[in-house]
Tab-separated table of C-alpha atoms in Angstrom:
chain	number	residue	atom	x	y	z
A	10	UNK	CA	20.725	-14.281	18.787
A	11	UNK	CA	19.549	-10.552	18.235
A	12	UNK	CA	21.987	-8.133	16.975
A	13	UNK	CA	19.781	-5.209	17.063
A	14	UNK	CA	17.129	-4.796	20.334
A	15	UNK	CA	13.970	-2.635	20.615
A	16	UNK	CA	11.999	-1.327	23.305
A	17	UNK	CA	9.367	-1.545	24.064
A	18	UNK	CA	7.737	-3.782	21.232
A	19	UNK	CA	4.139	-1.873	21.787
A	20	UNK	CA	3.238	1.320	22.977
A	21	UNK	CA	0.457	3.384	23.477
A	22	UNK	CA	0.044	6.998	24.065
A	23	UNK	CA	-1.905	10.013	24.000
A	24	UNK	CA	-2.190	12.802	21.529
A	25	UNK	CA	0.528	15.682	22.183
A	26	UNK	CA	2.926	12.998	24.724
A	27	UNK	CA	6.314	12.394	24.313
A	28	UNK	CA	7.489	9.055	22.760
A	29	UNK	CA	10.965	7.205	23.445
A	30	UNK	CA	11.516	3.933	21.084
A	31	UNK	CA	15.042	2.507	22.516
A	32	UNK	CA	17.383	0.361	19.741
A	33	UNK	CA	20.150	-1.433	21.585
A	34	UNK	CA	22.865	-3.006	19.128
A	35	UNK	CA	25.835	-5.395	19.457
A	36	UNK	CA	27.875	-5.461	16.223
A	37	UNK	CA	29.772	-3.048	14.520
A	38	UNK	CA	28.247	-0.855	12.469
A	39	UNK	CA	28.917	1.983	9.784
A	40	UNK	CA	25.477	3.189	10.175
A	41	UNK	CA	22.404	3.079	12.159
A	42	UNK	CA	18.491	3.467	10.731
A	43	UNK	CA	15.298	4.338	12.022
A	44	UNK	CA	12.590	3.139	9.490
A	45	UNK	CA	8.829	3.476	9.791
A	46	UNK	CA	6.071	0.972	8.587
A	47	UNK	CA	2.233	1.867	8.201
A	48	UNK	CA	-0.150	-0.068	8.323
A	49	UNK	CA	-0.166	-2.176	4.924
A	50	UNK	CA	3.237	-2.484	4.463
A	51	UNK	CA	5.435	0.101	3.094
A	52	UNK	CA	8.724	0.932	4.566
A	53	UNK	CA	10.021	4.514	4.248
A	54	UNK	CA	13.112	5.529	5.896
A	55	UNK	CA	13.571	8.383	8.437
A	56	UNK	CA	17.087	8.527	9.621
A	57	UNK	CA	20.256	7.049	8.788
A	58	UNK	CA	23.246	8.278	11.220
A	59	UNK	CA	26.636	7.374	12.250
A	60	UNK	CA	27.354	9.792	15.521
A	61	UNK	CA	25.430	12.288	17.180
A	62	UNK	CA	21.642	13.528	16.327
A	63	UNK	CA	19.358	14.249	13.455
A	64	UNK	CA	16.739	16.211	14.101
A	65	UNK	CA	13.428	15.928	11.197
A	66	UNK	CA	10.272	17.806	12.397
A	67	UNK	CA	9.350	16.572	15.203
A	68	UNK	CA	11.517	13.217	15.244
A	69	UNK	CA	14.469	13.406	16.538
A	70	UNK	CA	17.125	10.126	16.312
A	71	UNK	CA	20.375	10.100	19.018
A	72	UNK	CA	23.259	7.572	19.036
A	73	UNK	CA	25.503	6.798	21.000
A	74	UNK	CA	28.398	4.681	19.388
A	75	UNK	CA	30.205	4.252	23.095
A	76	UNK	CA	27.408	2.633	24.441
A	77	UNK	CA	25.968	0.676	21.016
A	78	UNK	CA	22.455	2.336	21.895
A	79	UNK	CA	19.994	4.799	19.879
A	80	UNK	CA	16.934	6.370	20.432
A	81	UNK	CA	13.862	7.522	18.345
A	82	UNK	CA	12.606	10.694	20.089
A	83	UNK	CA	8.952	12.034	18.693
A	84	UNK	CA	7.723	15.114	20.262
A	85	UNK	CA	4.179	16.330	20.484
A	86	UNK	CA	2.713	12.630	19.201
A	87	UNK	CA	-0.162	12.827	16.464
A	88	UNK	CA	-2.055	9.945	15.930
A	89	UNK	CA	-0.554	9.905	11.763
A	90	UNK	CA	2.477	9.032	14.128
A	91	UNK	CA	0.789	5.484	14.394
A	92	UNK	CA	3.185	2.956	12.969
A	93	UNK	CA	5.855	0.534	13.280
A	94	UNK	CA	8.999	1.753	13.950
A	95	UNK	CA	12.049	-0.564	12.880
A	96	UNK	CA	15.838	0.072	13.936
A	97	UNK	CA	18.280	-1.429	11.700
A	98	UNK	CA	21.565	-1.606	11.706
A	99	UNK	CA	24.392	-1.528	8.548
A	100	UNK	CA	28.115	-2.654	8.427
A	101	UNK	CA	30.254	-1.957	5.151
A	102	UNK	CA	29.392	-4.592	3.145
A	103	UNK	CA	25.323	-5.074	2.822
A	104	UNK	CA	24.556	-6.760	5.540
A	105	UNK	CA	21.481	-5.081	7.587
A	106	UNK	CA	20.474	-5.875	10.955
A	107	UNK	CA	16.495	-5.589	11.830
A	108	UNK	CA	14.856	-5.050	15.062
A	109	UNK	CA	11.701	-6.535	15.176
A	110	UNK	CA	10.072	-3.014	15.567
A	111	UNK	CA	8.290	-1.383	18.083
A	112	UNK	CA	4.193	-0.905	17.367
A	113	UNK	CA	3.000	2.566	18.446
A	114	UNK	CA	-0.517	3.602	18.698
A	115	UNK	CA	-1.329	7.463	19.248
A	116	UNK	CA	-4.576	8.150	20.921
A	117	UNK	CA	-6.744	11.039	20.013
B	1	UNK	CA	10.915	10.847	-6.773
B	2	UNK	CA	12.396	7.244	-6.412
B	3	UNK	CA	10.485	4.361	-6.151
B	4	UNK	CA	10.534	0.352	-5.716
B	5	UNK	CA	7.512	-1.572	-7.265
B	6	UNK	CA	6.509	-4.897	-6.667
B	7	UNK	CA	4.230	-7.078	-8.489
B	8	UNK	CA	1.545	-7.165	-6.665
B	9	UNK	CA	0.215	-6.074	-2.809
B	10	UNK	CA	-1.675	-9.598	-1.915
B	11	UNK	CA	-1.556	-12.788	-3.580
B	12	UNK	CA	-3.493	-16.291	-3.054
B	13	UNK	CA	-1.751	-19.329	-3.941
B	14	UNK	CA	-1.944	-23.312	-3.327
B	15	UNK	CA	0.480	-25.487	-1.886
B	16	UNK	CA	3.331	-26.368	-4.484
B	17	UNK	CA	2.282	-23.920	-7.089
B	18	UNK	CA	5.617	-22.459	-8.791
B	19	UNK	CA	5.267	-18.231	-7.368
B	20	UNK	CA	6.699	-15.180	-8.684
B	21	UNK	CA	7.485	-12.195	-6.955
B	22	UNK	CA	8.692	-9.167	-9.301
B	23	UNK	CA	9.977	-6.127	-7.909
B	24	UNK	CA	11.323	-3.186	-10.354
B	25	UNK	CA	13.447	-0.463	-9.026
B	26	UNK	CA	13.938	2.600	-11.195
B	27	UNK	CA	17.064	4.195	-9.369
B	28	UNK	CA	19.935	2.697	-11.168
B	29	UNK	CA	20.956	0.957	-7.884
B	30	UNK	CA	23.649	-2.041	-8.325
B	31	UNK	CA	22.324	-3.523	-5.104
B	32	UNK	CA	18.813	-5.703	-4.522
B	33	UNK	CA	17.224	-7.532	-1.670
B	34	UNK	CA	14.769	-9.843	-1.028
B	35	UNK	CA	12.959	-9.792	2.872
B	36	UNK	CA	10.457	-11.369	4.511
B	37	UNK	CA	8.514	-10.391	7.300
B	38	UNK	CA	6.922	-12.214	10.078
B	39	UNK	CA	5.297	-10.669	13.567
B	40	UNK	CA	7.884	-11.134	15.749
B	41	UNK	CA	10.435	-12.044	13.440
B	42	UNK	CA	11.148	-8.955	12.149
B	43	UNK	CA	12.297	-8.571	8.603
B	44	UNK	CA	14.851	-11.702	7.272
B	45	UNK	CA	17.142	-11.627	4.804
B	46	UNK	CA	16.035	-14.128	1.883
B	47	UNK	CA	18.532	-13.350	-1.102
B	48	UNK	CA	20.365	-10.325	-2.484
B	49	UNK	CA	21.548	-8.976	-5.486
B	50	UNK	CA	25.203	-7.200	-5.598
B	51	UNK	CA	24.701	-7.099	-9.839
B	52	UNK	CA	23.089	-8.779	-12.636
B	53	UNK	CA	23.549	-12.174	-12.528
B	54	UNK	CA	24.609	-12.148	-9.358
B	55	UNK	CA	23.514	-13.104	-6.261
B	56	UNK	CA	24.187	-14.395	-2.586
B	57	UNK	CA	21.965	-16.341	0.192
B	58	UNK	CA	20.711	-14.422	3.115
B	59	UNK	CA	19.828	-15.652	5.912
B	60	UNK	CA	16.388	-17.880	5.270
B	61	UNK	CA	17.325	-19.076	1.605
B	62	UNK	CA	15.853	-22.582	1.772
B	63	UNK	CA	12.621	-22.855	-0.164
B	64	UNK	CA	13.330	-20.159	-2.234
B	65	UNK	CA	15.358	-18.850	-5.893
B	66	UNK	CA	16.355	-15.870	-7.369
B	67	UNK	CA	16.731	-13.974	-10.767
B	68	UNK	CA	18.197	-11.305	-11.870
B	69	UNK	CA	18.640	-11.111	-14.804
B	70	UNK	CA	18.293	-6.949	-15.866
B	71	UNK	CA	19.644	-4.371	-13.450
B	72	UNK	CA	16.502	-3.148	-12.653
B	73	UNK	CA	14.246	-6.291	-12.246
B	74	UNK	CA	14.482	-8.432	-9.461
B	75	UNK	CA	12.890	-11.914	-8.597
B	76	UNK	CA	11.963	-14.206	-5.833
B	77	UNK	CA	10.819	-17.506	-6.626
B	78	UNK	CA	9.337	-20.253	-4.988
B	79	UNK	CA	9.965	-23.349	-6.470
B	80	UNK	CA	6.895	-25.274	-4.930
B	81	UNK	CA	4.910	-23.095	-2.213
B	82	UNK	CA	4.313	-24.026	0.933
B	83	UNK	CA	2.032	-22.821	3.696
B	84	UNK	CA	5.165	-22.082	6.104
B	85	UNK	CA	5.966	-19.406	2.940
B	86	UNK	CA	2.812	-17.244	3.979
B	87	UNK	CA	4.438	-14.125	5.170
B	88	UNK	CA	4.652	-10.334	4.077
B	89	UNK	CA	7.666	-10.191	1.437
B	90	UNK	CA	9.512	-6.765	0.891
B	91	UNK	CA	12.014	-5.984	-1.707
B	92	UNK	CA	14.891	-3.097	-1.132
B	93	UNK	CA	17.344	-1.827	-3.359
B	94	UNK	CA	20.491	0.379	-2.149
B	95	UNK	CA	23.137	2.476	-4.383
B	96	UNK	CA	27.281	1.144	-3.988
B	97	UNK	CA	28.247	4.306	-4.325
B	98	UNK	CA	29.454	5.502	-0.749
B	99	UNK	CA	28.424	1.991	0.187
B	100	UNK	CA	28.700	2.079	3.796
B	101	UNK	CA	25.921	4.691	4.432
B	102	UNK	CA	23.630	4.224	1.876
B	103	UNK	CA	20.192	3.820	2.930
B	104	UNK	CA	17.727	1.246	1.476
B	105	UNK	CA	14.446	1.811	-0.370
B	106	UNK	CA	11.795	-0.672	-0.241
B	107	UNK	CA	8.844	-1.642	-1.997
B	108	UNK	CA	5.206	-2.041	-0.711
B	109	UNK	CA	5.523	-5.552	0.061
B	110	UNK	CA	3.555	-8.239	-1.041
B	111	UNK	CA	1.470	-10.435	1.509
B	112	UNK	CA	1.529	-14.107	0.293
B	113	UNK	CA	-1.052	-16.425	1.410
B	114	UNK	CA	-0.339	-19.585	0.469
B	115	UNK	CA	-3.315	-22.617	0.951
């Protein structure tokens, strides 16, 4: 079973589009995170949020807690944007929940 | 700046060679994890650390140990490698303090090729 869903698991776009990455979730949470893998390994984390919207240049993460859903908004798309993009999800103790990450590729 | 190390970004081992994995994290944090990561898979829980000396299974434990025996220094083992162990392997740590919304903060990773 997946606790945590992503969609779509690849996508492609061009240079300047706007980019949806939809995290779907079905446990209770006290947080949800939006990570972001490059190519070679590292994992850096761009959002953590419990309710509402965090905006970060030109990412923007949503949730809505109702509805156990989140989205990963980024606006004008630059190919540095290429990347994995990982949802996870955290209760109180340390238990995470992983996607298995969406793989975007930004076209010149 | 804060920052998790690991050992080493690629290794090459043989079937039942005895592996280390180090991973050093220089935040103070009480909490450390052990992941691994496989295309499709996503990342998997291995082992974590709560404090020194202590430690709980994750999800995939079988095949593998763990030490901790300073706060900042944790280790995966693997007792006797096998080529089902090749995989991408990521440590995190993560403060307790305001538990619940703490992010995590992970290290490079280290790919493992086992032959």
């Amino acid at each position: 079973k997946n606790e945590v869903e992503q969609s779509p698991q690849n996508l492609t776009a061009q240079e300047g589009e706007f980019i949806t990455i939809n995290c779907s979730y079905s446990v209770g949470i006290s947080a949800l995170h939006w990570l972001q893998q490059h190519p070679g390994g590292g994992i850096v984390s761009l959002f953590m949020l419990s309710s509402g919207k965090k905006k970060h240049g030109r990412l923007i993460a949503t949730i809505n807690i109702q509805e156990k859903h989140s989205s990963l908004h980024i606006t004008a798309s630059h190919p540095r944007d290429s990347a994995v993009y990982i949802c996870a999800a955290s209760n109180t103790g340390n238990q995470f929940y992983f996607g298995t990450g969406t793989s975007l590729t930004v076209i010149p | 700046d804060v920052k998790v190390t690991q050992s080493s970004r690629y290794l090459v081992k043989r079937t039942g060679e005895k592996v280390f994995l180090e991973c050093v994290q220089d935040m103070d944090h009480e909490n450390m994890f052990w992941y691994r990561q496989d295309p499709g898979l996503g990342l998997r829980l291995i082992y974590f650390s709560y404090d020194v000396k202590m430690k709980e299974k994750g999800d995939i434990p079988e095949g593998y140990s763990v030490s901790r025996e300073k706060k900042e220094r944790f280790s995966l083992i693997l007792e006797s490698a096998s080529t089902n162990q090749t995989s991408m392997y990521l440590c995190a740590s993560r403060s307790r303090l305001g538990s619940s919304y703490n992010e995590q903060f992970f290290g490079p990773g280290t790919r493992l090729t086992v032959l």
